[in-house]
Amino acid sequence: MISLKGKKIVDLTDELVARVARIDGSIEQGTDDAYGHKWLSEETINETDGTMEHLVGANIGTVSDWPIGGLSGHMGAHIQLGVRHNDNWTGLPDGMKGIWDVPLTTYYGEACVCVLDNVRGRPILPEHLSNVREGDIVLLTSCWSGDEQPTLVGDTAYWLAEEKKIKMLGVGVPGISWETNYDGPEPDNSPTHRAMTGNNIPIVYPLANIGSLKQDRVFFISLPLNVERMEGTWVRAIAIEEE
């Protein structure tokens, strides 16, 4: 029998509070995720059995009397791969996969914890990631925010993807500025996206509480929803470490 005795489970996702449009017409405001997105829902009655249910996100006008806007798979802590996400960009390789194409084992395993408080406002270089082993899930964080966050530059992203052949990239936000050159011309835009998705390495973010982990190696689990054609899905990410 599998036992977690002597182990500690650490939640790496921030709690969100839904914004709810109630049946009586009132609105209960919620909280935003790290990027300012709201979790939008509407209270309804299931006509089959009279229970209350919450509709989660829809395009305005798709559902009659819908009072709110849409909600994507990139809201809150989520995981993404390249197919139907950025495979429309030029310069990416053939053979890119979607979340549903890779085995479930992709989404859990041994992880390296990289707390980069000492890289305040500077590029993250391979020398700052000396504890990363080949095939690791890599969790990045720092105590900084805004312009003081360490930045994952393109060369280091490609080093992680192609030399270290990491299994998954998990990013604490705020804490790490993990993408650069968003609005640059293709094929030089968004090098971290290109390095990871071009090598079928999932990206999971925005994560929280990485800095609270006591060990620099943990067991990480971040499972996507089992929904084909979704380029990104919500996750509940956890780390398991020794007590």
Backbone as a ProteinNet text record, in pm:
[ID]
protein_1_A
[PRIMARY]
MISLKGKKIVDLTDELVARVARIDGSIEQGTDDAYGHKWLSEETINETDGTMEHLVGANIGTVSDWPIGGLSGHMGAHIQLGVRHNDNWTGLPDGMKGIWDVPLTTYYGEACVCVLDNVRGRPILPEHLSNVREGDIVLLTSCWSGDEQPTLVGDTAYWLAEEKKIKMLGVGVPGISWETNYDGPEPDNSPTHRAMTGNNIPIVYPLANIGSLKQDRVFFISLPLNVERMEGTWVRAIAIEEE
[TERTIARY]
84.2	0	87.9	51.3	125.9	91.7	193.6	172.5	242.6	177.8	238.4	286	298.9	348.9	489.5	511.8	641.4	658.4	552.4	556.8	464.6	495.5	414.4	367.5	238.8	183.7	172.4	232.1	231	152.3	50.2	-31.2	46.3	65.1	139.3	47.5	-82	-176.8	-239.4	-252.7	-320.5	-470.1	-531.2	-676.6	-741	-842.8	-922.7	-1064.3	-1128.2	-1268.6	-1348.3	-1448.8	-1525.5	-1608.9	-1622.4	-1722.3	-1851.2	-1957.4	-2080.3	-2195.8	-2262.3	-2390	-2499.1	-2563.6	-2661.5	-2796.2	-2878.3	-3009.9	-3095	-3078.8	-3160.4	-3111.4	-3009.3	-2958.2	-2842.7	-2811.4	-2699.2	-2566.5	-2463.2	-2328.4	-2239.3	-2172.4	-2072.5	-1935.1	-1861.1	-1731.1	-1631.5	-1536	-1434.3	-1295.9	-1196.4	-1057.5	-998.2	-887.8	-817.6	-701.2	-662.3	-540.9	-419.5	-301.9	-178.1	-170.8	-252.9	-252.8	-375.7	-453.2	-569	-695.3	-697.9	-816.6	-910.4	-1040.5	-1140.6	-1195.9	-1235	-1302.1	-1451.8	-1510.5	-1646.6	-1744.1	-1854.9	-1954.1	-2093.6	-2193.3	-2333.1	-2411.6	-2484.9	-2567.6	-2694.2	-2725.9	-2844.7	-2913.8	-3033.2	-3107.5	-3107.6	-3068.7	-3077.8	-3223.7	-3287.3	-3429.8	-3460.6	-3361.3	-3385	-3415.3	-3335.7	-3354.2	-3365.8	-3364.1	-3383.3	-3262.1	-3147.5	-3026.2	-2969.5	-2890.4	-2822.8	-2687.2	-2652	-2523.3	-2465.4	-2335.9	-2269.6	-2216.5	-2261	-2204.6	-2073.1	-1971.3	-1838	-1797.2	-1795.7	-1743.6	-1817.3	-1842.7	-1900.3	-1880.2	-1883.1	-1876.4	-2006.8	-1997.1	-2116.2	-2211.1	-2337	-2436.7	-2454.1	-2361	-2372.8	-2485.6	-2501.2	-2606.4	-2702.5	-2832.8	-2930.6	-2921.8	-2933.9	-2932.7	-2801.2	-2693.7	-2564.1	-2509.1	-2480.9	-2441	-2290.7	-2211.4	-2067.3	-1990.6	-1860.9	-1775.5	-1714.2	-1611.1	-1555.4	-1449.7	-1416.1	-1314.4	-1235.6	-1103.7	-1024	-952.9	-895.8	-816.2	-686.7	-658.7	-536.9	-564.7	-676.5	-712.5	-657.8	-592.7	-537.5	-426.8	-392.4	-287.8	-333	-251.7	-288.9	-164	-186.5	-77.1	-102.8	3.6	-13.5	95.6	58.1	152.3	125.2	194.2	196.2	80.9	26	-76.3	-201.1	-247	-360.4	-332	-206.6	-170.2	-76.8	39.9	130.8	188.2	124.6	175.4	138.6	73	48.2	167.1	267	385.1	477.1	549.7	651.5	775.4	853	981.3	976.3	859.8	850.1	859.9	909.4	932.7	803.8	811.6	703.2	702.6	590.9	584	546.7	503	456.8	330.8	312.1	200.8	111.3	-11.8	-104.8	-102.6	-167.5	-173.8	-222.6	-319.2	-382.7	-296.8	-192.4	-110.6	-1.2	36.5	149.8	98.1	177.8	130.1	109.6	22.5	-7.2	117.9	213.1	336.9	418.1	386.1	453.5	430.7	319	272.6	304.7	386.3	430.9	569.8	640.4	773.1	863.5	990.6	1089.1	1115	1114.3	1129.1	1243.7	1308.9	1417	1360	1381.1	1329.5	1440.3	1416.4	1516.4	1463	1509.2	1469.8	1578.9	1544.2	1644.6	1641.5	1633.1	1633.4	1762.2	1869.3	1999.6	2018.3	1913.9	1925.2	1831.6	1822.6	1730.7	1752.9	1649.4	1651.1	1748.7	1796.8	1897.7	1851.7	1918	1885.7	1921.6	1838.7	1868.2	1959.9	2075.5	2174.8	2189.2	2244.7	2265.8	2340.8	2432.6	2509.9	2422.3	2304.9	2211.6	2126.2	2134	2048.2	2132.4	2236.5	2332.4	2273	2159.7	2097.8	2000.5	1984.2	1894.1	1961.9	1892.8	1941.3	1865.2	1927.4	1860.9	1729.4	1623.3	1492.6	1410.5	1459.8	1386	1261.9	1162.7	1066.7	1136	1128.9	1200.1	1099	1109.4	1023.4	1106	1066.6	1140.5	1059	1125.1	1060	1165	1119.3	1202.8	1110.3	1169	1089.8	1054.9	1096.9	1084.8	959.8	923	810.1	844.9	761.4	781.7	916.2	978.2	1105.9	1220.6	1199.3	1304.8	1305.2	1208.8	1205.8	1324	1383.7	1478.5	1406.8	1479.4	1420.1	1477.5	1389.3	1432	1452.3	1576.4	1607.8	1608.2	1600.2	1586.9	1697.8	1822.6	1933.9	1923	1881.2	1867.8	1747.9	1640.1	1523.6	1561.1	1636.1	1679.1	1778.2	1861.6	1953.6	1875.7	1772	1688.2	1619.1	1566.5	1487.7	1573.6	1685.3	1759.2	1884.5	1945.3	2061.8	2021.6	1941.3	1896	1774.4	1707.8	1592.1	1492.3	1456.2	1367.2	1230.3	1160.3	1031	915.7	924.5	820	879.8	825.4	868.5	753.7	778.3	679.7	732.5	649.2	696.7	611.1	677.8	610.4	588.5	463.8	427.9	341	380.1	505.2	624.7	739.9	863.7	960.5	907	990.4	925.5	1001.4	960.1	1010.1	920.4	965.3	959.2	911.9	907.7	959.1	1022.5	1075.3	1031.3	1042	1018.3	881.1	778.7	642.6	600.2	628.6	577.4	682.7	790	892.8	846.9	916.2	879.4	912.8	829.9	860.4	980.6	1066.4	1059.3	1137.4	1156.9	1237.4	1153.1	1022.7	935.5	928	898.2	864.7	952.9	1082.8	1173.2	1145.1	1092.7	1063.7	949.7	843.6	735.9	792.9	876.9	930.9	1018.9	1104.2	1194.4	1116	1014.6	940.2	841.6	750.7	648.4	708.8	816.8	882.7	948.3	972.4	1029.4	929.1	801.8	691.9	711.5	755.9	773.2	661.5	572.8	463.6	515	439.4	463.8	344.6	370.2	262.5	289.8	189.5	201.7	62.5	40.5	128.1	117.9	231.1	235.8	264.3	234.2	255.7	324	380.6	433	555.9	617.8	737.9	845.9	854.9	956.5	937.1	818.9	794.5	846.3	885.7	935.4	1068	1085.9	1204.1	1318.7	1287.3	1390.5	1406.6	1524.9	1543.9	1507.6	1462.6	1408.2	1279.9	1172.4	1041.1	975.9	861.8	781	666	653	558.3	448.9	324.7	210	126.8	96.9	14.5	-61.1	-180.3	-253	-351.4	-346.4	-445	-578	-683.4	-810.9	-796.7	-872.3	-865.7	-961.7	-927.9	-1014.3	-932.3	-958.4	-886.8	-925.5	-829.6	-841.4	-826.7	-815.7	-789.3	-638.6	-595.6	-451.9	-396.8	-486.7	-447.5	-561	-530.5	-636.4	-593.1	-691.3	-667.8	-607.9	-528.4	-465.8	-469.5	-456.7	-424	-286.3	-186.3	-48.2	-6.2	59.8	109.3	252.4	322.4	454.7	449.5	516.9	527.3	673.4	697.7	834.4	840.1	960.8	979.7	941.5	876.3	842.3	967.8
-119.6	0	125	221.3	346.8	432	488	570.1	704.4	809.1	941.8	977.2	875.9	899.8	959	1063.9	1129.9	1227.3	1246.8	1338.5	1457.2	1567.4	1688.5	1728	1758.4	1804	1956	2021.5	2167.8	2209.4	2290.5	2341.7	2452.6	2438.1	2537.8	2622.9	2624.6	2709	2809.7	2932.8	3035.6	3007.6	3036	3025.6	3140.1	3107.8	3208.3	3204.5	3319.4	3327.6	3367.5	3287	3310.7	3438.7	3507.9	3614.3	3544.8	3558.9	3484.1	3579.5	3558	3623.6	3533.3	3577.1	3495	3494.7	3394.6	3381.2	3504.5	3566.4	3683.3	3811.3	3800.4	3916.3	3986.4	3949.6	4011.6	3956.6	4032.9	3994.4	3986.7	3874.8	3861.8	3867.9	3971.9	3990.2	3887.3	3850.9	3754.6	3815.4	3731.4	3776.3	3754.4	3821.7	3809.1	3712.1	3651.3	3570.6	3662.3	3603.7	3681.9	3776.5	3751.4	3835.8	3925.4	3932.3	4020.5	3962	3831	3766.3	3722.1	3734.3	3693.3	3555.8	3481.6	3352.5	3382.8	3372	3417.4	3300.8	3314.8	3207.5	3265.3	3184.7	3225.1	3112.1	3145.5	3048.9	3019.4	2892.3	2851.5	2736.3	2702.9	2588.3	2478.5	2358.5	2241.5	2197.1	2207.8	2178.5	2030.5	1944.1	1800.7	1763.7	1817.5	1777.2	1893.8	2015.9	2131.4	2174.8	2111.5	2153.4	2280.3	2351.9	2470.2	2430.6	2490.6	2468	2602.2	2602.3	2723.9	2704	2788.9	2792	2869.2	2815.6	2875.7	2924.9	3058.2	3119.4	3084.5	3182.4	3161.3	3289.3	3277.3	3396.9	3473.8	3604.3	3686.8	3660	3632.1	3606.5	3461.1	3374.7	3232.3	3169.2	3210.9	3160.9	3275.5	3250	3356.7	3412.3	3543.4	3613.3	3596.9	3565.3	3550.1	3688.3	3715.9	3852.5	3876.6	3774.7	3789.6	3749.7	3774.3	3741.2	3603.8	3579.5	3445.8	3413.2	3285.9	3234.3	3129.5	3144.3	3052	2950.1	2849.3	2749.8	2804.9	2932.4	2997.5	3087.4	3063.7	3141.5	3073.8	3149.1	3089.3	2990.8	2905	2805	2711.7	2701.5	2620.4	2563.6	2468	2402.3	2412.9	2425	2443.2	2371.1	2332.2	2281.1	2353.3	2313.9	2397.9	2384.7	2262.7	2243.7	2324.3	2402.7	2493.7	2610.5	2624.5	2738.6	2832.3	2781.3	2867.1	2796.6	2687.2	2619	2693.2	2807.6	2894.5	2985.4	2988.2	3070.6	3006.1	3090	3039.4	2997.1	2906.8	2869.3	2763.1	2703.6	2595.6	2460.5	2358.6	2229	2150.8	2053.9	1957.1	1866.1	1799.5	1702.5	1759.7	1885.4	1940.7	1868.1	1860.9	1785.1	1874.4	1827.3	1893	1827.2	1891.2	1837.8	1694	1664.3	1532	1426.7	1469.1	1376	1307.4	1365.4	1311.8	1225.2	1128.1	1039.6	1114.3	1061	1122.9	1136	1045.2	1049.8	1176.8	1247.4	1373.8	1475.7	1464.8	1571.7	1550.9	1452.6	1436.6	1374.9	1395.2	1336.9	1418.2	1381.7	1448.4	1589.5	1683.9	1824.5	1889.3	1979.6	2060.3	2197	2239.3	2366.8	2471.3	2576.8	2681.3	2813.7	2852.1	2978.5	3080.2	3179.7	3267.5	3407.8	3414.5	3544.5	3621.5	3551.4	3615.3	3665.5	3653.9	3697.9	3817.2	3901.7	4016.5	4103.3	4115.4	4205.9	4169.8	4045.2	4006.5	3885.3	3858.1	3739	3611.5	3510.3	3378.4	3305.7	3264.1	3196	3051.3	2964.6	2825.4	2812.2	2903.3	2894.3	2912.2	2975.2	2991.3	2866.9	2772.5	2653.4	2526.9	2533.4	2422.6	2296.1	2307.2	2188.6	2118	2167.3	2103.8	1981.7	1868.6	1745	1717.4	1639.3	1603.2	1531.7	1574.6	1512	1563	1663	1718.1	1794.4	1798.8	1908.2	2023.2	2143.5	2257.6	2359.5	2392.2	2490.7	2614.5	2728.2	2853.4	2953	3021.6	3128.8	3223.1	3336.8	3428.2	3509.9	3589.2	3674.6	3807.5	3828.5	3959.2	3969.8	4093	4118.9	4234.9	4256	4367.8	4362	4477.5	4485.3	4420.2	4386.2	4322.5	4170.2	4115.4	3970.7	3924.2	3810.4	3748.5	3714.4	3722.9	3700.5	3575.2	3485.3	3367.1	3407.3	3421.3	3465.6	3346.6	3378.1	3273.8	3170.6	3214.1	3118.8	3017.6	3063.6	2972.3	2880.5	2932.7	2847.7	2734.5	2766	2661.3	2565.1	2615.9	2528.4	2428.2	2474.5	2384	2280.8	2327.6	2239.1	2139.7	2185.6	2103.6	2039	2099.7	2036.7	1956.7	2016.7	1946.7	1857.9	1881.9	1799.5	1786.7	1902	1899.3	1843.7	1795.2	1728.8	1828.8	1929.8	2031.3	2154.7	2272.6	2399	2455.7	2478.4	2540.9	2673.9	2777.6	2913.4	2980.2	3033.5	3114.2	3255.1	3303.2	3438.5	3502	3620.9	3690.2	3614.8	3650	3585.6	3571.7	3527.4	3506.3	3572.2	3652.7	3701.5	3599.2	3513.3	3392.1	3399.6	3510	3523.4	3660.5	3668.4	3794.1	3810.4	3933.9	3963.8	3915.1	3942.2	3901.9	3953	4080.7	4145	4155.5	4078.1	4078.7	4007.2	4028.4	3960.8	3812	3732.8	3589.8	3573.8	3476	3369.9	3399.4	3526.9	3561.4	3599.8	3588.2	3624.5	3512.2	3548.9	3455.5	3330.6	3346.2	3231.5	3121	3154.6	3047.5	2960.6	3022.5	2944.5	2854.1	2910.2	2833.6	2718.5	2745.8	2641.7	2526.5	2558.2	2453.6	2382.9	2456.5	2389.9	2325.7	2384.2	2323.6	2191.6	2166.6	2039.3	1958.1	1996.1	1924.1	1915.7	2028.5	2041.1	2130.3	2078.7	2161.3	2275.1	2383.9	2498	2508.2	2515.2	2530.6	2656.2	2741.5	2870.6	2932.9	3039	3093.5	3010.1	2962.2	2883.8	2974.4	2922.9	2996.9	2905.1	2963.8	2889.8	2803.3	2817.7	2738.3	2770.1	2897.2	2938.9	2883.4	2827.6	2769.9	2627.2	2567.7	2430.3	2424.7	2320.8	2309.4	2234.3	2149.5	2074.2	2128	2106.9	2153.2	2046.4	1929.6	1827.5	1774	1776.2	1734	1648.8	1589.9	1520.3	1613.4	1643.8	1744.9	1678	1722.7	1671.2	1789.4	1791.9	1898.4	1839.2	1786.9	1711.5	1800.5	1800.3	1875.1	1801.4	1873.7	1808.7	1718.7	1611.6	1515	1558.2	1671	1729.6	1751.5	1671.8	1687.4	1819.5	1877.7	2002.4	2127.7	2113.7	2230.3	2254.1	2372.5	2401.3	2436.4	2466.3	2493.9	2455.3	2397.9	2364.2	2398.2	2419.3	2450.5	2330.5	2359	2252.3	2287.3	2186.4	2202	2138.7	2220.2	2172	2153.5	2041.6	2015.6	1964.4	1983.8	1924.2	1837.1	1723.9	1634.2	1631.5	1663.7	1664.9	1596.7	1569	1508.4	1608.9	1559.5	1648	1687
0	0	0	-83	-89	33.1	95.5	214.7	199.2	248.7	252.8	393.2	478	612.7	605.3	680	677.9	563.5	485.4	371.5	397.1	334.7	344.8	205.8	192	65	69.3	-29.2	-36.7	-160.5	-140	-250.3	-321.2	-450.8	-528.5	-615	-581.4	-654	-558.6	-605.2	-526.7	-522.2	-409	-399.7	-477	-556.2	-624.5	-569.3	-566.3	-527.2	-650.5	-685.1	-806.9	-796.5	-908.8	-922.7	-965.6	-887.6	-913	-941.1	-1055	-1082.6	-1026.3	-916.5	-847.6	-920	-887.9	-948.8	-922.5	-806.1	-772.2	-838	-923.7	-995.4	-926.9	-806.3	-735.9	-787.4	-765.4	-806.9	-683.7	-666	-561	-626.2	-596	-657.5	-604.5	-689	-650.8	-652.5	-666.2	-669.2	-807.7	-834	-961.7	-948.1	-1061.1	-1060.3	-1074.6	-1088.5	-1091.9	-1210.6	-1313.1	-1432.3	-1440	-1331	-1327.9	-1386.8	-1411.9	-1467.2	-1355.9	-1381.2	-1283.6	-1318.5	-1214.6	-1234.5	-1239.4	-1358.1	-1382.6	-1381.3	-1309.1	-1305.4	-1286.7	-1323.3	-1309.4	-1244.3	-1141.1	-1069.5	-1149.8	-1167.6	-1242.8	-1170.6	-1218.2	-1167.4	-1272.9	-1234.8	-1322.3	-1325.4	-1442.6	-1453	-1433	-1445.1	-1429.2	-1284.8	-1191.6	-1052	-954.4	-1004.1	-918	-839.2	-861.3	-791.5	-854.2	-776	-828.8	-886.9	-998.3	-1062.7	-1103.7	-1127.9	-1173.1	-1314.7	-1406.1	-1540.1	-1533.1	-1595.6	-1587.8	-1725.3	-1742.8	-1863.2	-1990.6	-2075.2	-2208	-2286.3	-2419.6	-2501.4	-2487.6	-2477.8	-2463.1	-2579.5	-2548.6	-2651.5	-2686.2	-2643.6	-2674.4	-2594.5	-2469.9	-2382.9	-2354.4	-2370.4	-2350.8	-2209.4	-2200.7	-2071.8	-1996.3	-2067.1	-1999.9	-1966.5	-1839.3	-1803.1	-1803.8	-1835.7	-1816.1	-1941.1	-1939.6	-2052.8	-2042.1	-2120.9	-2133.2	-2029	-2022.9	-1931.5	-2007.9	-2015.3	-2095.7	-2008.4	-2074.5	-2004	-1948.9	-1977.2	-1928.2	-1808	-1740.9	-1622.8	-1497.6	-1410	-1289.5	-1323.2	-1228.1	-1252.8	-1364.7	-1468	-1583.9	-1649.8	-1737.9	-1809.1	-1958.1	-2036.7	-2180.4	-2257.8	-2379.8	-2479.2	-2610.3	-2717.2	-2835.4	-2932.5	-2950.2	-3053.1	-3017.6	-3113.3	-3101.2	-3007.2	-2964.6	-2879.8	-2954.7	-2996	-3071.7	-3194.1	-3238.3	-3357.8	-3485.5	-3472.2	-3587.8	-3616.7	-3527.9	-3550	-3653	-3725.2	-3816.8	-3738.3	-3798.1	-3740.5	-3633.7	-3609	-3510.6	-3580.5	-3511.6	-3576.1	-3598.4	-3688.8	-3702.6	-3579.7	-3558.4	-3449.5	-3314.8	-3311.9	-3184.9	-3139.4	-3007.2	-2950.9	-2865.9	-2848.7	-2759	-2622.4	-2526.5	-2390.8	-2390.1	-2476.3	-2480.1	-2549.4	-2618.7	-2697.7	-2617.1	-2505.7	-2429.7	-2315	-2269.1	-2161.7	-2030.4	-1947	-1818.2	-1732.1	-1750.6	-1672.3	-1698.4	-1807.9	-1837.3	-1726.5	-1658.5	-1571.1	-1423.5	-1393.7	-1255.4	-1254.8	-1144.1	-1133	-1042.5	-1043.1	-958.4	-1009.6	-917.6	-955.4	-880	-949.7	-893.9	-856.1	-732.8	-683.3	-692.2	-769.6	-791.5	-737.2	-619.5	-557.3	-589.1	-670.1	-730.4	-670	-538.4	-471.6	-498.3	-528.4	-549.5	-692.4	-775.3	-915.6	-937.4	-841.7	-845	-968.4	-1050.4	-1164.4	-1273.8	-1276.3	-1375.3	-1455.9	-1567.2	-1645.6	-1568.8	-1582	-1526.1	-1623.4	-1575.2	-1658	-1612.4	-1696.3	-1654.7	-1522.7	-1495.7	-1371.3	-1247.1	-1264.6	-1152.7	-1131	-1222.8	-1220.3	-1211	-1129.6	-1122.2	-1061.5	-992.9	-932.4	-1025.8	-1147.9	-1244.5	-1305.1	-1301.2	-1362	-1491.4	-1577.6	-1702.3	-1672.3	-1741.3	-1725.3	-1609.2	-1536.2	-1422.6	-1466.8	-1379.3	-1378	-1305.3	-1360.9	-1303.4	-1251.8	-1123	-1058.5	-1026.3	-1082.5	-1066	-984.1	-892.2	-817.7	-761.7	-710.1	-632	-543.3	-456.6	-367.9	-432.6	-558.5	-621.6	-708.5	-740.7	-829.7	-921.7	-1022.3	-1114.2	-1183.6	-1198.5	-1270	-1193.8	-1067.7	-988.9	-1003.1	-1076.5	-1096.1	-1181.4	-1151	-1244	-1374.3	-1485.4	-1617.2	-1681.3	-1724.2	-1798.5	-1943.7	-1984.1	-2120.1	-2215.3	-2344.6	-2445.1	-2443.7	-2431.9	-2434.7	-2321	-2204.2	-2090.4	-2108	-2165.1	-2192	-2287	-2391.6	-2485.7	-2420.4	-2331	-2257.6	-2173.6	-2105.7	-2026.5	-2114.7	-2227.9	-2313.5	-2390.3	-2445.5	-2541.2	-2483	-2382.8	-2319.7	-2196	-2110.4	-1990	-2016.9	-2129.9	-2168.7	-2052.7	-1996.4	-1881.3	-1920.4	-1821.3	-1842.5	-1844.2	-1760.6	-1750.5	-1684.8	-1719.6	-1659.9	-1577.9	-1448.5	-1361.2	-1311	-1318.9	-1291.4	-1184.2	-1082.7	-982.3	-1033.8	-1021.7	-1065.6	-956.9	-903.7	-933.8	-877.2	-927.4	-885.4	-1000	-1115.6	-1233.7	-1354.8	-1425.8	-1557.4	-1658.8	-1704.6	-1773.5	-1925.5	-1979.4	-2125.1	-2165	-2281.8	-2334.1	-2479.1	-2528.2	-2670.3	-2718.1	-2635.3	-2671.7	-2808.7	-2832.3	-2953.1	-3062.4	-3051.3	-3154.5	-3280.4	-3390.9	-3515.7	-3509.9	-3573.6	-3587	-3680.2	-3657.5	-3557.6	-3429.3	-3397.1	-3279.7	-3158.5	-3169.8	-3057.9	-2954.8	-2831.7	-2722.6	-2720.2	-2693.5	-2701.7	-2599.9	-2481.5	-2385.8	-2435.6	-2487.3	-2549	-2658.2	-2742.2	-2854.6	-2805.9	-2708	-2657.6	-2596.7	-2518.1	-2447	-2539.1	-2599.1	-2680.6	-2804.5	-2857.3	-2972.5	-2940.4	-2811.8	-2766.5	-2684.3	-2694.7	-2627.3	-2476.2	-2420.3	-2275.3	-2222.2	-2137.6	-2086.1	-1998.1	-1999.9	-1911.6	-1817.5	-1687.1	-1589.1	-1507	-1498.8	-1430.3	-1419.8	-1344.2	-1241.5	-1113.9	-1067.1	-944.6	-824.7	-706.8	-582.2	-481.4	-379.3	-263.1	-292.5	-409.4	-436.6	-333.6	-296.3	-200.4	-60.9	-32.8	99.9	111.1	-0.3	3	78	156.8	242.1	175.4	78.9	8	-134.3	-191.8	-329	-431.6	-384	-473.5	-410.7	-489.7	-442	-550.8	-516.6	-616.7	-652.8	-781.5	-829.7	-911.3	-889.9	-965	-1012.4	-1142.3	-1200	-1318.4	-1294.6	-1396.7	-1471.6	-1605.3	-1683	-1687.8	-1721	-1748	-1870.3	-1873.2	-1983.5	-2093.8	-2158.9	-2261.3	-2387.6	-2489.4	-2615.7	-2681.3	-2752.5	-2827.7	-2741.6	-2610.5	-2525.8	-2521.3	-2563.7	-2568	-2430.6	-2337	-2199.7	-2107	-1992.5	-1896.8	-1755.1	-1670.7	-1530.2	-1458.7	-1356.9	-1278.5	-1130.1	-1047.7	-905	-889.8	-871.1	-864.9	-719.6	-691.6	-556.5	-562.5	-452.4	-433.1	-308.5	-313.8	-199.1	-156.3	-29	21.7	157.7	201.9	333.4	442	548	659.3	738
[MASK]
+++++++++++++++++++++++++++++++++++++++++++++++++++++++++++++++++++++++++++++++++++++++++++++++++++++++++++++++++++++++++++++++++++++++++++++++++++++++++++++++++++++++++++++++++++++++++++++++++++++++++++++++++++++++++++++++++++++++++++++++++++

